[in-house]
mmCIF file of C-alpha atoms and ligand atoms in Angstrom:
data_model
loop_
_atom_site.group_PDB
_atom_site.id
_atom_site.type_symbol
_atom_site.label_atom_id
_atom_site.label_comp_id
_atom_site.label_asym_id
_atom_site.label_seq_id
_atom_site.Cartn_x
_atom_site.Cartn_y
_atom_site.Cartn_z
ATOM 1 C CA MET B 1 -16.996 -118.139 49.846
ATOM 2 C CA PRO B 2 -19.687 -117.062 52.727
ATOM 3 C CA ARG B 3 -18.712 -113.641 53.936
ATOM 4 C CA THR B 4 -17.313 -112.592 57.437
ATOM 5 C CA GLN B 5 -19.885 -111.623 60.181
ATOM 6 C CA ILE B 6 -19.283 -109.222 62.862
ATOM 7 C CA LEU B 7 -20.865 -111.238 65.783
ATOM 8 C CA GLY B 8 -20.646 -108.835 68.606
ATOM 9 C CA THR B 9 -19.146 -105.646 69.619
ATOM 10 C CA GLY B 10 -17.196 -104.044 73.170
ATOM 11 C CA SER B 11 -15.509 -101.182 74.103
ATOM 12 C CA TYR B 12 -13.645 -100.020 77.120
ATOM 13 C CA ALA B 13 -12.573 -96.187 78.114
ATOM 14 C CA PRO B 14 -10.529 -96.465 81.761
ATOM 15 C CA ALA B 15 -12.297 -93.996 84.189
ATOM 16 C CA ARG B 16 -10.334 -91.284 84.842
ATOM 17 C CA VAL B 17 -11.466 -88.297 82.766
ATOM 18 C CA VAL B 18 -8.773 -85.944 81.893
ATOM 19 C CA THR B 19 -10.508 -81.856 80.577
ATOM 20 C CA ASN B 20 -9.627 -79.500 78.152
ATOM 21 C CA GLN B 21 -9.008 -77.296 81.593
ATOM 22 C CA ASP B 22 -6.303 -80.375 83.926
ATOM 23 C CA LEU B 23 -4.139 -79.679 80.599
ATOM 24 C CA GLU B 24 -4.573 -75.577 81.209
ATOM 25 C CA GLN B 25 -2.608 -76.300 84.077
ATOM 26 C CA LEU B 26 0.033 -78.483 82.553
ATOM 27 C CA VAL B 27 0.574 -76.921 79.474
ATOM 28 C CA ASP B 28 0.239 -72.819 77.719
ATOM 29 C CA THR B 29 -3.080 -74.056 75.745
ATOM 30 C CA SER B 30 -6.805 -73.306 76.433
ATOM 31 C CA ASP B 31 -10.351 -75.455 76.590
ATOM 32 C CA ALA B 32 -11.267 -73.242 73.828
ATOM 33 C CA TRP B 33 -7.901 -73.507 71.258
ATOM 34 C CA ILE B 34 -8.574 -77.287 72.179
ATOM 35 C CA ARG B 35 -12.523 -77.506 71.187
ATOM 36 C CA GLU B 36 -12.133 -75.777 68.086
ATOM 37 C CA ARG B 37 -8.886 -77.568 66.585
ATOM 38 C CA THR B 38 -9.527 -81.049 66.979
ATOM 39 C CA GLY B 39 -13.408 -80.907 68.410
ATOM 40 C CA ILE B 40 -11.958 -82.449 71.733
ATOM 41 C CA GLN B 41 -13.863 -81.620 75.496
ATOM 42 C CA GLU B 42 -11.923 -84.405 77.234
ATOM 43 C CA ARG B 43 -10.243 -88.030 77.248
ATOM 44 C CA ARG B 44 -9.817 -91.050 79.451
ATOM 45 C CA GLN B 45 -6.772 -92.092 81.500
ATOM 46 C CA ALA B 46 -5.469 -95.313 82.149
ATOM 47 C CA ALA B 47 -4.698 -96.228 85.525
ATOM 48 C CA PRO B 48 -1.193 -96.034 86.943
ATOM 49 C CA ASP B 49 -1.381 -100.168 87.220
ATOM 50 C CA GLU B 50 -3.514 -100.334 83.759
ATOM 51 C CA ALA B 51 -1.579 -101.616 80.896
ATOM 52 C CA THR B 52 -2.683 -102.017 76.960
ATOM 53 C CA SER B 53 -3.931 -105.512 78.023
ATOM 54 C CA ASP B 54 -6.064 -105.087 80.612
ATOM 55 C CA LEU B 55 -7.937 -102.592 78.740
ATOM 56 C CA ALA B 56 -8.705 -105.028 75.980
ATOM 57 C CA VAL B 57 -9.467 -107.692 77.636
ATOM 58 C CA GLN B 58 -12.186 -105.779 79.896
ATOM 59 C CA ALA B 59 -13.786 -104.942 75.725
ATOM 60 C CA SER B 60 -13.038 -108.598 74.024
ATOM 61 C CA ARG B 61 -15.283 -109.126 77.277
ATOM 62 C CA GLN B 62 -18.189 -107.446 76.377
ATOM 63 C CA ALA B 63 -17.927 -108.624 72.165
ATOM 64 C CA LEU B 64 -17.695 -111.853 73.617
ATOM 65 C CA GLU B 65 -20.558 -111.945 75.334
ATOM 66 C CA MET B 66 -22.472 -109.880 72.834
ATOM 67 C CA ALA B 67 -21.568 -112.263 70.061
ATOM 68 C CA GLY B 68 -21.998 -114.985 72.729
ATOM 69 C CA VAL B 69 -19.043 -116.402 72.176
ATOM 70 C CA ALA B 70 -17.047 -118.867 75.306
ATOM 71 C CA PRO B 71 -12.644 -117.924 75.086
ATOM 72 C CA GLU B 72 -12.110 -121.339 74.788
ATOM 73 C CA ASP B 73 -13.914 -120.961 71.426
ATOM 74 C CA VAL B 74 -12.135 -118.200 70.153
ATOM 75 C CA ASP B 75 -9.963 -119.487 67.503
ATOM 76 C CA LEU B 76 -7.897 -116.654 66.885
ATOM 77 C CA ILE B 77 -6.963 -113.219 68.811
ATOM 78 C CA VAL B 78 -5.555 -110.040 65.886
ATOM 79 C CA VAL B 79 -4.950 -107.358 68.464
ATOM 80 C CA GLY B 80 -3.833 -103.714 67.168
ATOM 81 C CA THR B 81 -1.732 -101.981 69.160
ATOM 82 C CA VAL B 82 1.410 -99.155 69.304
ATOM 83 C CA THR B 83 1.718 -99.961 73.297
ATOM 84 C CA ALA B 84 1.173 -103.209 73.874
ATOM 85 C CA ASP B 85 2.324 -103.944 77.815
ATOM 86 C CA MET B 86 6.133 -104.082 76.648
ATOM 87 C CA PRO B 87 8.231 -105.217 72.990
ATOM 88 C CA MET B 88 7.613 -108.997 73.983
ATOM 89 C CA PRO B 89 5.223 -110.465 73.885
ATOM 90 C CA SER B 90 2.846 -109.935 72.367
ATOM 91 C CA CYS B 91 -0.300 -107.886 73.647
ATOM 92 C CA ALA B 92 -2.001 -110.151 71.658
ATOM 93 C CA ALA B 93 -0.842 -113.046 73.695
ATOM 94 C CA LEU B 94 -1.578 -111.447 76.976
ATOM 95 C CA VAL B 95 -4.888 -111.397 75.754
ATOM 96 C CA GLN B 96 -4.635 -114.561 75.066
ATOM 97 C CA ALA B 97 -4.167 -115.736 78.845
ATOM 98 C CA LYS B 98 -6.426 -113.252 80.704
ATOM 99 C CA LEU B 99 -9.480 -114.517 78.562
ATOM 100 C CA GLY B 100 -8.960 -118.145 79.109
ATOM 101 C CA ALA B 101 -9.026 -118.498 75.048
ATOM 102 C CA ARG B 102 -6.521 -121.691 75.380
ATOM 103 C CA LYS B 103 -7.329 -122.661 71.626
ATOM 104 C CA ALA B 104 -6.393 -119.501 69.931
ATOM 105 C CA PHE B 105 -3.312 -118.384 68.666
ATOM 106 C CA ALA B 106 -2.679 -114.621 69.201
ATOM 107 C CA PHE B 107 -0.194 -111.839 67.977
ATOM 108 C CA ASP B 108 -0.395 -108.186 67.478
ATOM 109 C CA VAL B 109 -0.381 -105.254 63.827
ATOM 110 C CA SER B 110 1.534 -102.557 64.322
ATOM 111 C CA ALA B 111 -0.147 -99.936 62.249
ATOM 112 C CA ALA B 112 -1.164 -96.568 65.077
ATOM 113 C CA CYS B 113 -4.278 -95.641 64.866
ATOM 114 C CA ALA B 114 -5.164 -98.068 61.365
ATOM 115 C CA GLY B 115 -4.004 -100.891 63.886
ATOM 116 C CA ALA B 116 -8.088 -102.052 64.283
ATOM 117 C CA LEU B 117 -8.518 -101.989 60.604
ATOM 118 C CA TYR B 118 -5.503 -103.671 59.280
ATOM 119 C CA ALA B 119 -6.139 -106.501 62.455
ATOM 120 C CA LEU B 120 -9.898 -107.023 60.969
ATOM 121 C CA SER B 121 -9.019 -106.786 57.494
ATOM 122 C CA VAL B 122 -5.938 -109.979 58.532
ATOM 123 C CA ALA B 123 -9.175 -111.148 60.420
ATOM 124 C CA ASP B 124 -11.026 -111.188 57.670
ATOM 125 C CA GLN B 125 -8.842 -113.538 55.644
ATOM 126 C CA PHE B 126 -8.534 -116.199 58.065
ATOM 127 C CA VAL B 127 -12.264 -116.325 58.967
ATOM 128 C CA ARG B 128 -13.748 -115.942 55.072
ATOM 129 C CA THR B 129 -10.635 -119.537 53.752
ATOM 130 C CA GLY B 130 -12.653 -121.597 56.549
ATOM 131 C CA GLN B 131 -9.466 -121.670 58.748
ATOM 132 C CA VAL B 132 -10.771 -119.994 62.112
ATOM 133 C CA LYS B 133 -15.096 -120.130 62.547
ATOM 134 C CA ARG B 134 -14.030 -117.336 65.480
ATOM 135 C CA ALA B 135 -11.797 -114.910 65.553
ATOM 136 C CA LEU B 136 -11.698 -111.938 68.234
ATOM 137 C CA VAL B 137 -10.335 -107.846 66.710
ATOM 138 C CA VAL B 138 -9.405 -106.029 69.317
ATOM 139 C CA GLY B 139 -8.050 -102.172 69.095
ATOM 140 C CA ALA B 140 -6.440 -100.754 72.056
ATOM 141 C CA ASP B 141 -3.299 -98.541 73.133
ATOM 142 C CA VAL B 142 -2.061 -96.520 75.896
ATOM 143 C CA LEU B 143 -0.447 -93.390 74.497
ATOM 144 C CA SER B 144 -0.980 -91.644 77.220
ATOM 145 C CA ARG B 145 2.329 -93.173 78.593
ATOM 146 C CA ALA B 146 3.537 -92.598 74.715
ATOM 147 C CA VAL B 147 3.251 -88.340 74.627
ATOM 148 C CA ASP B 148 5.385 -85.858 76.088
ATOM 149 C CA TRP B 149 3.049 -83.841 78.582
ATOM 150 C CA THR B 150 5.413 -80.633 77.676
ATOM 151 C CA ASP B 151 3.994 -81.294 73.996
ATOM 152 C CA ARG B 152 1.862 -78.154 73.382
ATOM 153 C CA ASN B 153 1.636 -80.074 70.376
ATOM 154 C CA THR B 154 0.343 -83.417 70.556
ATOM 155 C CA CYS B 155 0.106 -83.904 74.684
ATOM 156 C CA VAL B 156 -4.261 -82.884 73.792
ATOM 157 C CA LEU B 157 -5.054 -85.000 71.249
ATOM 158 C CA PHE B 158 -4.648 -88.206 72.697
ATOM 159 C CA GLY B 159 -6.718 -90.496 75.097
ATOM 160 C CA ASP B 160 -6.733 -94.100 76.262
ATOM 161 C CA GLY B 161 -8.845 -96.702 75.450
ATOM 162 C CA ALA B 162 -10.193 -100.526 73.825
ATOM 163 C CA GLY B 163 -12.647 -101.525 71.492
ATOM 164 C CA ALA B 164 -13.399 -105.175 70.286
ATOM 165 C CA LEU B 165 -15.197 -106.588 67.915
ATOM 166 C CA VAL B 166 -15.765 -110.555 67.904
ATOM 167 C CA LEU B 167 -15.963 -112.171 63.688
ATOM 168 C CA GLY B 168 -17.380 -115.374 62.858
ATOM 169 C CA ALA B 169 -18.379 -117.269 59.205
ATOM 170 C CA GLY B 170 -21.445 -115.837 57.898
ATOM 171 C CA SER B 171 -24.359 -118.955 56.531
ATOM 172 C CA ASP B 172 -23.983 -120.322 52.436
ATOM 173 C CA SER B 173 -27.320 -119.850 52.434
ATOM 174 C CA GLU B 174 -27.789 -116.593 52.423
ATOM 175 C CA GLU B 175 -24.651 -115.891 50.170
ATOM 176 C CA ASP B 176 -26.277 -118.933 47.737
ATOM 177 C CA ALA B 177 -29.708 -116.642 48.405
ATOM 178 C CA SER B 178 -27.855 -112.852 47.364
ATOM 179 C CA SER B 179 -25.439 -115.015 44.221
ATOM 180 C CA ALA B 180 -29.027 -116.580 42.432
ATOM 181 C CA GLY B 181 -30.275 -113.191 42.677
ATOM 182 C CA GLY B 182 -33.043 -114.270 44.509
ATOM 183 C CA PRO B 183 -35.719 -115.470 45.787
ATOM 184 C CA GLU B 184 -35.296 -112.161 48.017
ATOM 185 C CA ASN B 185 -32.961 -110.763 46.240
ATOM 186 C CA VAL B 186 -31.242 -110.905 49.755
ATOM 187 C CA ALA B 187 -27.517 -108.587 49.390
ATOM 188 C CA PRO B 188 -25.008 -109.844 51.096
ATOM 189 C CA ARG B 189 -24.250 -109.437 54.811
ATOM 190 C CA GLY B 190 -20.959 -109.185 56.372
ATOM 191 C CA ILE B 191 -17.352 -107.238 55.778
ATOM 192 C CA LEU B 192 -17.666 -106.919 51.851
ATOM 193 C CA SER B 193 -14.005 -105.807 51.759
ATOM 194 C CA THR B 194 -11.258 -104.195 52.897
ATOM 195 C CA HIS B 195 -8.907 -101.582 51.302
ATOM 196 C CA LEU B 196 -5.579 -100.962 52.888
ATOM 197 C CA ARG B 197 -2.199 -99.359 51.895
ATOM 198 C CA THR B 198 1.071 -97.829 53.552
ATOM 199 C CA ASP B 199 3.386 -94.861 52.483
ATOM 200 C CA GLY B 200 6.730 -94.906 54.788
ATOM 201 C CA THR B 201 8.355 -92.738 53.146
ATOM 202 C CA LEU B 202 6.110 -90.712 54.899
ATOM 203 C CA ALA B 203 7.550 -92.379 58.554
ATOM 204 C CA ASP B 204 9.032 -89.568 60.110
ATOM 205 C CA ILE B 205 5.825 -87.181 60.236
ATOM 206 C CA LEU B 206 4.473 -89.304 63.159
ATOM 207 C CA CYS B 207 6.971 -91.407 65.259
ATOM 208 C CA ILE B 208 7.987 -92.810 67.730
ATOM 209 C CA PRO B 209 12.012 -92.172 67.217
ATOM 210 C CA ALA B 210 13.464 -94.016 70.643
ATOM 211 C CA GLY B 211 12.615 -97.661 72.106
ATOM 212 C CA GLY B 212 12.889 -100.242 69.283
ATOM 213 C CA SER B 213 16.465 -100.879 67.559
ATOM 214 C CA ARG B 214 18.014 -97.986 65.845
ATOM 215 C CA THR B 215 17.501 -95.604 68.703
ATOM 216 C CA PRO B 216 17.863 -97.886 71.838
ATOM 217 C CA VAL B 217 16.065 -96.060 75.087
ATOM 218 C CA THR B 218 18.809 -94.909 77.002
ATOM 219 C CA SER B 219 19.556 -91.788 79.476
ATOM 220 C CA ASP B 220 20.881 -89.510 76.953
ATOM 221 C CA ASN B 221 17.558 -90.552 74.641
ATOM 222 C CA VAL B 222 15.811 -90.059 77.342
ATOM 223 C CA ASP B 223 16.474 -86.348 78.579
ATOM 224 C CA ALA B 224 16.566 -86.176 74.727
ATOM 225 C CA ASN B 225 12.635 -86.745 74.584
ATOM 226 C CA LEU B 226 13.470 -89.277 71.944
ATOM 227 C CA HIS B 227 11.034 -91.679 73.773
ATOM 228 C CA LYS B 228 7.815 -89.786 73.115
ATOM 229 C CA LEU B 229 5.818 -89.455 70.410
ATOM 230 C CA LYS B 230 6.385 -86.528 68.137
ATOM 231 C CA MET B 231 4.169 -85.734 64.882
ATOM 232 C CA ASN B 232 4.155 -82.768 62.672
ATOM 233 C CA GLY B 233 0.590 -82.036 62.770
ATOM 234 C CA LYS B 234 0.096 -79.831 59.488
ATOM 235 C CA GLU B 235 1.107 -82.719 57.234
ATOM 236 C CA VAL B 236 -0.226 -85.681 59.061
ATOM 237 C CA PHE B 237 -3.620 -83.491 59.016
ATOM 238 C CA ARG B 238 -3.318 -82.879 54.793
ATOM 239 C CA PHE B 239 -2.702 -86.546 53.991
ATOM 240 C CA ALA B 240 -5.367 -87.786 56.379
ATOM 241 C CA VAL B 241 -7.782 -85.869 54.551
ATOM 242 C CA ARG B 242 -6.355 -86.455 50.718
ATOM 243 C CA SER B 243 -6.010 -90.589 52.059
ATOM 244 C CA LEU B 244 -9.574 -91.358 53.575
ATOM 245 C CA VAL B 245 -11.155 -89.947 50.400
ATOM 246 C CA GLU B 246 -9.416 -91.939 47.764
ATOM 247 C CA SER B 247 -9.725 -94.912 50.128
ATOM 248 C CA THR B 248 -13.250 -94.877 51.053
ATOM 249 C CA GLN B 249 -13.539 -94.293 47.384
ATOM 250 C CA THR B 250 -11.847 -97.032 45.860
ATOM 251 C CA SER B 251 -13.712 -99.436 48.635
ATOM 252 C CA LEU B 252 -17.123 -98.142 48.069
ATOM 253 C CA GLY B 253 -16.187 -98.585 44.339
ATOM 254 C CA ALA B 254 -14.958 -102.183 44.098
ATOM 255 C CA HIS B 255 -18.482 -102.839 44.783
ATOM 256 C CA GLY B 256 -20.340 -100.330 42.436
ATOM 257 C CA MET B 257 -21.067 -98.021 45.566
ATOM 258 C CA THR B 258 -21.338 -94.534 45.473
ATOM 259 C CA PRO B 259 -20.867 -92.574 48.851
ATOM 260 C CA GLY B 260 -24.662 -91.397 48.577
ATOM 261 C CA GLN B 261 -25.552 -94.920 49.124
ATOM 262 C CA VAL B 262 -23.434 -95.589 52.696
ATOM 263 C CA ASP B 263 -26.171 -95.217 55.682
ATOM 264 C CA HIS B 264 -22.605 -94.698 58.306
ATOM 265 C CA VAL B 265 -19.081 -93.922 58.992
ATOM 266 C CA ILE B 266 -17.143 -95.303 61.615
ATOM 267 C CA ALA B 267 -14.690 -93.952 61.144
ATOM 268 C CA HIS B 268 -10.815 -93.601 63.252
ATOM 269 C CA GLN B 269 -11.420 -89.927 65.790
ATOM 270 C CA ALA B 270 -8.744 -88.466 64.741
ATOM 271 C CA ASN B 271 -9.518 -84.510 65.197
ATOM 272 C CA LEU B 272 -12.691 -83.012 63.788
ATOM 273 C CA ARG B 273 -11.540 -81.094 61.277
ATOM 274 C CA ILE B 274 -10.716 -83.949 59.511
ATOM 275 C CA LEU B 275 -13.929 -86.198 59.489
ATOM 276 C CA GLU B 276 -16.021 -82.643 58.620
ATOM 277 C CA ALA B 277 -13.604 -82.225 55.143
ATOM 278 C CA VAL B 278 -13.314 -85.872 54.018
ATOM 279 C CA LEU B 279 -17.104 -85.489 54.966
ATOM 280 C CA GLU B 280 -17.567 -82.496 52.671
ATOM 281 C CA ARG B 281 -15.169 -84.256 49.822
ATOM 282 C CA LEU B 282 -17.746 -86.952 49.799
ATOM 283 C CA GLU B 283 -20.703 -85.333 50.440
ATOM 284 C CA ILE B 284 -21.667 -87.688 53.639
ATOM 285 C CA PRO B 285 -24.000 -85.725 55.430
ATOM 286 C CA ARG B 286 -22.442 -85.492 59.481
ATOM 287 C CA GLU B 287 -25.400 -87.062 61.366
ATOM 288 C CA LYS B 288 -23.941 -90.290 59.490
ATOM 289 C CA CYS B 289 -20.632 -90.464 61.215
ATOM 290 C CA TRP B 290 -20.507 -91.779 64.748
ATOM 291 C CA LEU B 291 -18.393 -89.240 66.583
ATOM 292 C CA ASN B 292 -17.484 -89.369 70.059
ATOM 293 C CA LEU B 293 -13.831 -87.791 69.773
ATOM 294 C CA HIS B 294 -15.164 -84.995 72.328
ATOM 295 C CA LYS B 295 -14.945 -87.211 74.994
ATOM 296 C CA TYR B 296 -12.931 -89.933 74.417
ATOM 297 C CA GLY B 297 -10.125 -87.774 72.048
ATOM 298 C CA ASN B 298 -7.990 -89.733 69.741
ATOM 299 C CA THR B 299 -7.869 -93.113 71.242
ATOM 300 C CA SER B 300 -5.916 -94.301 68.448
ATOM 301 C CA SER B 301 -6.919 -98.051 67.221
ATOM 302 C CA ALA B 302 -9.543 -98.032 69.836
ATOM 303 C CA SER B 303 -11.079 -95.547 68.064
ATOM 304 C CA LEU B 304 -12.805 -97.009 65.480
ATOM 305 C CA PRO B 305 -13.890 -100.690 67.400
ATOM 306 C CA MET B 306 -14.981 -97.827 69.959
ATOM 307 C CA SER B 307 -17.991 -96.093 67.299
ATOM 308 C CA LEU B 308 -19.432 -98.929 66.233
ATOM 309 C CA ASP B 309 -19.880 -100.574 69.233
ATOM 310 C CA GLU B 310 -20.876 -97.421 70.584
ATOM 311 C CA ALA B 311 -23.178 -96.811 67.310
ATOM 312 C CA TRP B 312 -24.551 -100.456 67.150
ATOM 313 C CA ARG B 313 -25.573 -100.139 70.646
ATOM 314 C CA ALA B 314 -26.962 -96.742 70.743
ATOM 315 C CA GLY B 315 -29.410 -98.839 68.065
ATOM 316 C CA ARG B 316 -28.159 -95.986 64.974
ATOM 317 C CA ILE B 317 -27.542 -99.741 63.066
ATOM 318 C CA LYS B 318 -30.271 -101.497 61.345
ATOM 319 C CA ARG B 319 -29.460 -104.604 59.862
ATOM 320 C CA GLY B 320 -29.110 -104.239 56.091
ATOM 321 C CA ASP B 321 -27.293 -101.604 56.623
ATOM 322 C CA VAL B 322 -24.173 -99.964 54.708
ATOM 323 C CA ILE B 323 -21.190 -98.654 56.707
ATOM 324 C CA ALA B 324 -17.557 -97.572 54.863
ATOM 325 C CA MET B 325 -15.173 -97.119 57.458
ATOM 326 C CA MET B 326 -11.761 -95.811 57.294
ATOM 327 C CA ALA B 327 -8.918 -95.085 59.048
ATOM 328 C CA ILE B 328 -4.909 -93.401 59.728
ATOM 329 C CA GLY B 329 -1.762 -93.575 61.141
ATOM 330 C CA ALA B 330 1.836 -93.333 61.918
ATOM 331 C CA GLY B 331 3.615 -95.711 58.911
ATOM 332 C CA MET B 332 1.991 -93.505 57.196
ATOM 333 C CA ALA B 333 -0.882 -96.811 56.953
ATOM 334 C CA TRP B 334 -4.565 -95.923 55.956
ATOM 335 C CA GLY B 335 -7.265 -97.888 55.000
ATOM 336 C CA SER B 336 -11.360 -98.556 54.731
ATOM 337 C CA ALA B 337 -13.535 -101.344 54.624
ATOM 338 C CA VAL B 338 -17.301 -101.566 53.596
ATOM 339 C CA VAL B 339 -19.550 -104.125 55.583
ATOM 340 C CA ARG B 340 -23.609 -104.512 55.090
ATOM 341 C CA TRP B 341 -24.880 -104.868 59.172
HETATM 342 N N1 LIG N 1 -2.721 -75.434 72.919
HETATM 343 C C1 LIG N 1 -2.639 -73.426 72.078
HETATM 344 N N2 LIG N 1 -1.624 -73.673 71.238
HETATM 345 C C2 LIG N 1 -1.096 -74.460 69.744
HETATM 346 C C3 LIG N 1 -1.536 -76.050 70.546
HETATM 347 C C4 LIG N 1 -2.369 -76.223 71.781
HETATM 348 N N3 LIG N 1 -2.078 -77.123 72.419
HETATM 349 N N4 LIG N 1 -1.061 -76.857 69.832
HETATM 350 C C5 LIG N 1 -0.093 -75.930 69.670
HETATM 351 N N5 LIG N 1 -0.146 -74.722 69.340
HETATM 352 C C6 LIG N 1 0.018 -73.552 68.570
HETATM 353 C C7 LIG N 1 1.017 -73.480 67.826
HETATM 354 O O1 LIG N 1 1.859 -73.629 68.394
HETATM 355 C C8 LIG N 1 0.461 -72.894 66.705
HETATM 356 O O2 LIG N 1 1.838 -71.094 67.420
HETATM 357 P P1 LIG N 1 2.418 -70.374 66.236
HETATM 358 O O3 LIG N 1 1.650 -70.038 65.422
HETATM 359 O O4 LIG N 1 2.444 -69.477 67.463
HETATM 360 O O5 LIG N 1 3.765 -71.802 66.255
HETATM 361 C C9 LIG N 1 -0.636 -72.097 66.929
HETATM 362 O O6 LIG N 1 -1.068 -72.913 67.907
HETATM 363 C C10 LIG N 1 -1.338 -73.405 65.377
HETATM 364 O O7 LIG N 1 -0.250 -74.488 65.293
HETATM 365 P P2 LIG N 1 -0.962 -74.667 63.857
HETATM 366 O O8 LIG N 1 -0.136 -75.681 63.940
HETATM 367 O O9 LIG N 1 -0.719 -74.119 62.648
HETATM 368 O O10 LIG N 1 -2.195 -75.586 64.328
HETATM 369 P P3 LIG N 1 -3.528 -76.384 63.422
HETATM 370 O O11 LIG N 1 -4.490 -75.503 62.843
HETATM 371 O O12 LIG N 1 -2.133 -77.341 62.065
HETATM 372 O O13 LIG N 1 -3.298 -77.711 64.698
HETATM 373 C C11 LIG N 1 -3.399 -79.553 65.155
HETATM 374 C C12 LIG N 1 -2.645 -78.552 64.783
HETATM 375 C C13 LIG N 1 -4.398 -79.938 65.705
HETATM 376 C C14 LIG N 1 -2.326 -80.369 66.014
HETATM 377 C C15 LIG N 1 -3.368 -80.490 63.395
HETATM 378 O O14 LIG N 1 -2.372 -80.277 62.461
HETATM 379 C C16 LIG N 1 -4.323 -80.894 63.345
HETATM 380 O O15 LIG N 1 -4.398 -81.906 63.911
HETATM 381 N N6 LIG N 1 -3.205 -82.219 62.828
HETATM 382 C C17 LIG N 1 -3.616 -83.684 62.453
HETATM 383 C C18 LIG N 1 -3.202 -84.489 63.519
HETATM 384 C C19 LIG N 1 -3.980 -85.050 63.916
HETATM 385 O O16 LIG N 1 -5.728 -85.553 64.201
HETATM 386 N N7 LIG N 1 -2.728 -86.130 64.338
HETATM 387 C C20 LIG N 1 -2.571 -87.727 65.502
HETATM 388 C C21 LIG N 1 -2.399 -88.693 65.168
HETATM 389 S S1 LIG N 1 -2.004 -88.960 63.492
HETATM 390 C C22 LIG N 1 -4.001 -89.793 63.526
HETATM 391 O O17 LIG N 1 -4.579 -90.212 63.712
HETATM 392 C C23 LIG N 1 -4.340 -89.382 61.916
#
């Protein structure tokens, strides 16, 4: 079965820049603390009239343009987000309408900061089985609307953004050549595999308690700030490092690869210290990991596709390179993917 190819990438960050110095005016924090503990220097914030689908559409248009795919030729749209424009319909349905992707069926996946990786995995299955030819995968979040701007433990971490990937089926001839071992001994290209995990027993270490069916948004709940993001930072940190390392080892091992064979790491940008700890344990040099959290902060589901888009457009990734992708978010939901470009 031909492997799914990534045909185009795109990203969008809102124009408004919020620096660490700006946050010093809001909460009891300092530029030095934020840089040292997280690596973040600034983040972007959506304009009051911008919602998640608006960011998603900007990134999607770029990805479609790079892929040379018209919106009406897209069969499937999967959006990873936890900050859809409204509880229903899905953000993906709004993106479909705005793009004019008339033929596409569209839905959201909820895996927080792992949302784009989950969306990629879902879309990959549809493309590989031949059920769809062209899929648009988006990671987009406007977490600035969900964070508590009085809580210094969380408000300094997040930013708004969107990233998009266009997927399509690979060619049979390339796959045949590789499985036959020659004549050029071509290694298969595309998404080699994705590996997803969830541990819902950890739901309370990172959550937005109110706004769903358990705790609806009432004035009492809003007064108690229950509609805002809550996080146990130390627990998230510990769990993130362990699970990203294990997941990446498993993904690479499934293809007989070791971390030493990875050319690039494209990772969810949660925190520089998390990424450094993961890279150190995997013995992957830091230069192989694309980093942009200093300028965007943690953009949740957007950060992985935004990073891939930046790295690709910067000319960093060459044909045949092995990319290890990894992401983790609330759930806890996490995973990894191995892609040969
Ligand atoms: N400015 C100044 N001081 C602060 C700030 C701040 N913004 N935030 C917390 N502090 C204080 C705390 O109140 C605490 O003070 P105290 O000792 O007087 O109580 C002190 O700094 C140390 O707090 P810790 O929680 O021990 O700080 P830590 O070194 O663990 O860093 C951090 C906190 C950055 C949140 C870290 O735990 C972390 O990175 N966790 C991972 C969280 C994450 O990445 N979440 C993103 C969402 S999930 C994901 O994307 C995977």
